[in-house]
Amino acid sequence: MSTPGRGLHGHVLDTLGPEITAGEYPPGSVLRTDELAQRFDVSRSVMREAVRVLESMHLVESRRRVGVTVRPKAEWNVYDPQVIRWRLAGADRPHQLRSLTVLRSAIEPVAARLTAQHATAEQCAELTECALGMVAHSRGHQLEGYLRHDVAFH
């Protein structure tokens, strides 16, 4: 899935990023930029730009005379939107969902408190209706109804 407007390095990222997050290059694997440039039929400067983006996501680390090394999963920026998309599309989906759940668990109680403090009576009624809808649909294992109320709640 190529993203328009991202150029050649975007094409490289759209292939190499999912390969790294899917484990095709396990942590510790060393990738050579000249070999990757040849594989993708791009210049070394395009390849360096793609590597810089992957470095910003903490997926890889580049060292002179060593190459580009895939970093351990624990060091990845699992909240980067592109990493999220790649992991959700691959075999690492359960781990990514767990990471997002941890994030939601940390943020949502604070957001709910602030919302409750500043919401109008009408907004409080809407939130209560959504929360009750989520509970009712989750008990009946009705995912579609639950998600509808969850989206409205958030």
PDB file of C-alpha atoms in Angstrom:
ATOM      1  CA  MET A   1       0.000   0.000   0.000  1.00  0.00           C
ATOM      2  CA  SER A   2       1.971   2.961  -1.283  1.00  0.00           C
ATOM      3  CA  THR A   3       1.176   6.364   0.113  1.00  0.00           C
ATOM      4  CA  PRO A   4       0.873   9.093  -2.553  1.00  0.00           C
ATOM      5  CA  GLY A   5       3.309  11.976  -2.297  1.00  0.00           C
ATOM      6  CA  ARG A   6       5.982  10.067  -0.377  1.00  0.00           C
ATOM      7  CA  GLY A   7       8.243   9.405  -3.357  1.00  0.00           C
ATOM      8  CA  LEU A   8      10.790   6.658  -3.729  1.00  0.00           C
ATOM      9  CA  HIS A   9      11.713   6.471  -0.053  1.00  0.00           C
ATOM     10  CA  GLY A  10       7.987   5.997   0.694  1.00  0.00           C
ATOM     11  CA  HIS A  11       7.934   2.969  -1.592  1.00  0.00           C
ATOM     12  CA  VAL A  12      10.946   1.541   0.239  1.00  0.00           C
ATOM     13  CA  LEU A  13       9.292   2.193   3.619  1.00  0.00           C
ATOM     14  CA  ASP A  14       6.023   0.587   2.492  1.00  0.00           C
ATOM     15  CA  THR A  15       7.930  -2.633   1.841  1.00  0.00           C
ATOM     16  CA  LEU A  16      10.803  -2.652   4.321  1.00  0.00           C
ATOM     17  CA  GLY A  17       8.823  -1.416   7.360  1.00  0.00           C
ATOM     18  CA  PRO A  18       6.258  -4.239   7.260  1.00  0.00           C
ATOM     19  CA  GLU A  19       9.052  -6.763   6.663  1.00  0.00           C
ATOM     20  CA  ILE A  20      10.918  -5.593   9.771  1.00  0.00           C
ATOM     21  CA  THR A  21       7.812  -5.454  11.980  1.00  0.00           C
ATOM     22  CA  ALA A  22       6.704  -8.880  10.727  1.00  0.00           C
ATOM     23  CA  GLY A  23      10.017 -10.391  11.831  1.00  0.00           C
ATOM     24  CA  GLU A  24      11.443 -11.124   8.379  1.00  0.00           C
ATOM     25  CA  TYR A  25      14.511  -9.320   9.694  1.00  0.00           C
ATOM     26  CA  PRO A  26      14.772 -10.358  13.347  1.00  0.00           C
ATOM     27  CA  PRO A  27      16.331  -8.048  15.939  1.00  0.00           C
ATOM     28  CA  GLY A  28      20.100  -7.955  15.491  1.00  0.00           C
ATOM     29  CA  SER A  29      19.904  -8.507  11.728  1.00  0.00           C
ATOM     30  CA  VAL A  30      22.300  -6.296   9.815  1.00  0.00           C
ATOM     31  CA  LEU A  31      21.057  -4.745   6.589  1.00  0.00           C
ATOM     32  CA  ARG A  32      23.438  -3.140   4.114  1.00  0.00           C
ATOM     33  CA  THR A  33      22.183   0.049   2.516  1.00  0.00           C
ATOM     34  CA  ASP A  34      23.966  -0.630  -0.768  1.00  0.00           C
ATOM     35  CA  GLU A  35      22.278  -4.041  -1.070  1.00  0.00           C
ATOM     36  CA  LEU A  36      18.893  -2.531  -0.148  1.00  0.00           C
ATOM     37  CA  ALA A  37      19.372   0.280  -2.678  1.00  0.00           C
ATOM     38  CA  GLN A  38      20.056  -2.336  -5.343  1.00  0.00           C
ATOM     39  CA  ARG A  39      17.070  -4.440  -4.266  1.00  0.00           C
ATOM     40  CA  PHE A  40      14.682  -1.474  -4.485  1.00  0.00           C
ATOM     41  CA  ASP A  41      16.454   0.020  -7.513  1.00  0.00           C
ATOM     42  CA  VAL A  42      16.901   3.382  -5.781  1.00  0.00           C
ATOM     43  CA  SER A  43      19.881   5.646  -5.133  1.00  0.00           C
ATOM     44  CA  ARG A  44      21.844   5.372  -1.908  1.00  0.00           C
ATOM     45  CA  SER A  45      20.577   8.814  -0.882  1.00  0.00           C
ATOM     46  CA  VAL A  46      16.962   7.591  -1.203  1.00  0.00           C
ATOM     47  CA  MET A  47      17.886   4.533   0.833  1.00  0.00           C
ATOM     48  CA  ARG A  48      19.552   6.708   3.501  1.00  0.00           C
ATOM     49  CA  GLU A  49      16.366   8.795   3.768  1.00  0.00           C
ATOM     50  CA  ALA A  50      14.270   5.647   4.254  1.00  0.00           C
ATOM     51  CA  VAL A  51      16.722   4.432   6.907  1.00  0.00           C
ATOM     52  CA  ARG A  52      16.479   7.804   8.706  1.00  0.00           C
ATOM     53  CA  VAL A  53      12.707   7.396   8.902  1.00  0.00           C
ATOM     54  CA  LEU A  54      13.059   3.839  10.237  1.00  0.00           C
ATOM     55  CA  GLU A  55      15.601   5.140  12.771  1.00  0.00           C
ATOM     56  CA  SER A  56      13.117   7.804  13.920  1.00  0.00           C
ATOM     57  CA  MET A  57      10.697   4.957  14.658  1.00  0.00           C
ATOM     58  CA  HIS A  58      13.457   3.158  16.601  1.00  0.00           C
ATOM     59  CA  LEU A  59      13.117   0.107  14.335  1.00  0.00           C
ATOM     60  CA  VAL A  60      16.742   0.227  13.204  1.00  0.00           C
ATOM     61  CA  GLU A  61      20.066   1.738  14.194  1.00  0.00           C
ATOM     62  CA  SER A  62      22.654   2.800  11.637  1.00  0.00           C
ATOM     63  CA  ARG A  63      26.405   2.585  12.316  1.00  0.00           C
ATOM     64  CA  ARG A  64      29.326   3.274  10.071  1.00  0.00           C
ATOM     65  CA  ARG A  65      31.212   0.198   8.945  1.00  0.00           C
ATOM     66  CA  VAL A  66      28.520  -2.020  10.476  1.00  0.00           C
ATOM     67  CA  GLY A  67      25.364  -1.241   8.544  1.00  0.00           C
ATOM     68  CA  VAL A  68      21.771  -0.895   9.604  1.00  0.00           C
ATOM     69  CA  THR A  69      20.870  -3.118  12.550  1.00  0.00           C
ATOM     70  CA  VAL A  70      17.300  -4.078  13.440  1.00  0.00           C
ATOM     71  CA  ARG A  71      16.666  -3.043  17.033  1.00  0.00           C
ATOM     72  CA  PRO A  72      14.919  -5.211  19.651  1.00  0.00           C
ATOM     73  CA  LYS A  73      11.114  -4.960  19.626  1.00  0.00           C
ATOM     74  CA  ALA A  74      11.152  -3.516  23.138  1.00  0.00           C
ATOM     75  CA  GLU A  75      12.883  -0.412  21.732  1.00  0.00           C
ATOM     76  CA  TRP A  76      10.439   0.188  18.857  1.00  0.00           C
ATOM     77  CA  ASN A  77       8.157   3.207  18.959  1.00  0.00           C
ATOM     78  CA  VAL A  78       4.967   1.150  19.016  1.00  0.00           C
ATOM     79  CA  TYR A  79       2.871   4.339  19.159  1.00  0.00           C
ATOM     80  CA  ASP A  80       4.170   5.695  15.848  1.00  0.00           C
ATOM     81  CA  PRO A  81       1.148   5.699  13.491  1.00  0.00           C
ATOM     82  CA  GLN A  82       3.020   3.923  10.699  1.00  0.00           C
ATOM     83  CA  VAL A  83       4.434   1.257  13.048  1.00  0.00           C
ATOM     84  CA  ILE A  84       0.918   0.737  14.400  1.00  0.00           C
ATOM     85  CA  ARG A  85      -0.412   0.174  10.854  1.00  0.00           C
ATOM     86  CA  TRP A  86       2.413  -2.213   9.954  1.00  0.00           C
ATOM     87  CA  ARG A  87       2.059  -4.247  13.143  1.00  0.00           C
ATOM     88  CA  LEU A  88      -1.738  -4.397  12.943  1.00  0.00           C
ATOM     89  CA  ALA A  89      -1.461  -5.726   9.379  1.00  0.00           C
ATOM     90  CA  GLY A  90       1.017  -8.439  10.346  1.00  0.00           C
ATOM     91  CA  ALA A  91       1.583 -11.282  12.752  1.00  0.00           C
ATOM     92  CA  ASP A  92       2.445  -8.855  15.565  1.00  0.00           C
ATOM     93  CA  ARG A  93      -1.173  -7.647  15.710  1.00  0.00           C
ATOM     94  CA  PRO A  94      -1.934  -9.079  19.201  1.00  0.00           C
ATOM     95  CA  HIS A  95       1.120  -7.363  20.715  1.00  0.00           C
ATOM     96  CA  GLN A  96       0.234  -4.044  19.067  1.00  0.00           C
ATOM     97  CA  LEU A  97      -3.344  -4.253  20.340  1.00  0.00           C
ATOM     98  CA  ARG A  98      -2.003  -4.937  23.833  1.00  0.00           C
ATOM     99  CA  SER A  99       0.277  -1.858  23.574  1.00  0.00           C
ATOM    100  CA  LEU A 100      -2.658   0.307  22.533  1.00  0.00           C
ATOM    101  CA  THR A 101      -4.764  -1.054  25.389  1.00  0.00           C
ATOM    102  CA  VAL A 102      -2.051  -0.097  27.869  1.00  0.00           C
ATOM    103  CA  LEU A 103      -1.984   3.413  26.393  1.00  0.00           C
ATOM    104  CA  ARG A 104      -5.782   3.718  26.542  1.00  0.00           C
ATOM    105  CA  SER A 105      -5.802   2.475  30.148  1.00  0.00           C
ATOM    106  CA  ALA A 106      -3.369   5.223  31.106  1.00  0.00           C
ATOM    107  CA  ILE A 107      -5.096   8.072  29.274  1.00  0.00           C
ATOM    108  CA  GLU A 108      -8.816   7.370  29.368  1.00  0.00           C
ATOM    109  CA  PRO A 109      -9.449   7.720  33.129  1.00  0.00           C
ATOM    110  CA  VAL A 110      -7.841  11.184  33.139  1.00  0.00           C
ATOM    111  CA  ALA A 111      -9.712  12.198  29.973  1.00  0.00           C
ATOM    112  CA  ALA A 112     -12.988  10.947  31.449  1.00  0.00           C
ATOM    113  CA  ARG A 113     -12.458  12.917  34.668  1.00  0.00           C
ATOM    114  CA  LEU A 114     -11.714  16.125  32.744  1.00  0.00           C
ATOM    115  CA  THR A 115     -14.702  15.574  30.495  1.00  0.00           C
ATOM    116  CA  ALA A 116     -17.003  14.989  33.458  1.00  0.00           C
ATOM    117  CA  GLN A 117     -15.756  18.157  35.161  1.00  0.00           C
ATOM    118  CA  HIS A 118     -16.368  20.340  32.115  1.00  0.00           C
ATOM    119  CA  ALA A 119     -19.329  18.660  30.397  1.00  0.00           C
ATOM    120  CA  THR A 120     -22.803  20.111  30.224  1.00  0.00           C
ATOM    121  CA  ALA A 121     -25.739  18.142  31.633  1.00  0.00           C
ATOM    122  CA  GLU A 122     -26.699  17.157  28.069  1.00  0.00           C
ATOM    123  CA  GLN A 123     -23.195  15.899  27.318  1.00  0.00           C
ATOM    124  CA  CYS A 124     -23.172  13.905  30.568  1.00  0.00           C
ATOM    125  CA  ALA A 125     -26.458  12.285  29.560  1.00  0.00           C
ATOM    126  CA  GLU A 126     -25.031  11.357  26.136  1.00  0.00           C
ATOM    127  CA  LEU A 127     -21.910   9.860  27.734  1.00  0.00           C
ATOM    128  CA  THR A 128     -24.004   7.870  30.190  1.00  0.00           C
ATOM    129  CA  GLU A 129     -26.179   6.562  27.342  1.00  0.00           C
ATOM    130  CA  CYS A 130     -23.075   5.487  25.396  1.00  0.00           C
ATOM    131  CA  ALA A 131     -21.542   3.776  28.437  1.00  0.00           C
ATOM    132  CA  LEU A 132     -24.774   1.890  29.144  1.00  0.00           C
ATOM    133  CA  GLY A 133     -24.954   0.907  25.464  1.00  0.00           C
ATOM    134  CA  MET A 134     -21.420  -0.495  25.589  1.00  0.00           C
ATOM    135  CA  VAL A 135     -22.244  -2.526  28.689  1.00  0.00           C
ATOM    136  CA  ALA A 136     -25.488  -3.868  27.217  1.00  0.00           C
ATOM    137  CA  HIS A 137     -23.896  -4.850  23.910  1.00  0.00           C
ATOM    138  CA  SER A 138     -20.799  -6.369  25.501  1.00  0.00           C
ATOM    139  CA  ARG A 139     -22.934  -8.647  27.694  1.00  0.00           C
ATOM    140  CA  GLY A 140     -24.855  -9.784  24.628  1.00  0.00           C
ATOM    141  CA  HIS A 141     -21.620 -10.261  22.651  1.00  0.00           C
ATOM    142  CA  GLN A 142     -22.897  -7.845  20.007  1.00  0.00           C
ATOM    143  CA  LEU A 143     -19.642  -6.383  18.709  1.00  0.00           C
ATOM    144  CA  GLU A 144     -21.182  -4.059  16.121  1.00  0.00           C
ATOM    145  CA  GLY A 145     -23.453  -2.371  18.667  1.00  0.00           C
ATOM    146  CA  TYR A 146     -20.641  -2.161  21.193  1.00  0.00           C
ATOM    147  CA  LEU A 147     -18.321  -0.503  18.676  1.00  0.00           C
ATOM    148  CA  ARG A 148     -21.002   1.998  17.643  1.00  0.00           C
ATOM    149  CA  HIS A 149     -21.407   3.127  21.259  1.00  0.00           C
ATOM    150  CA  ASP A 150     -17.640   3.021  21.872  1.00  0.00           C
ATOM    151  CA  VAL A 151     -16.955   5.325  18.910  1.00  0.00           C
ATOM    152  CA  ALA A 152     -19.701   7.719  20.018  1.00  0.00           C
ATOM    153  CA  PHE A 153     -18.335   7.674  23.576  1.00  0.00           C
ATOM    154  CA  HIS A 154     -14.848   8.594  22.480  1.00  0.00           C
TER     155      HIS A 154
END
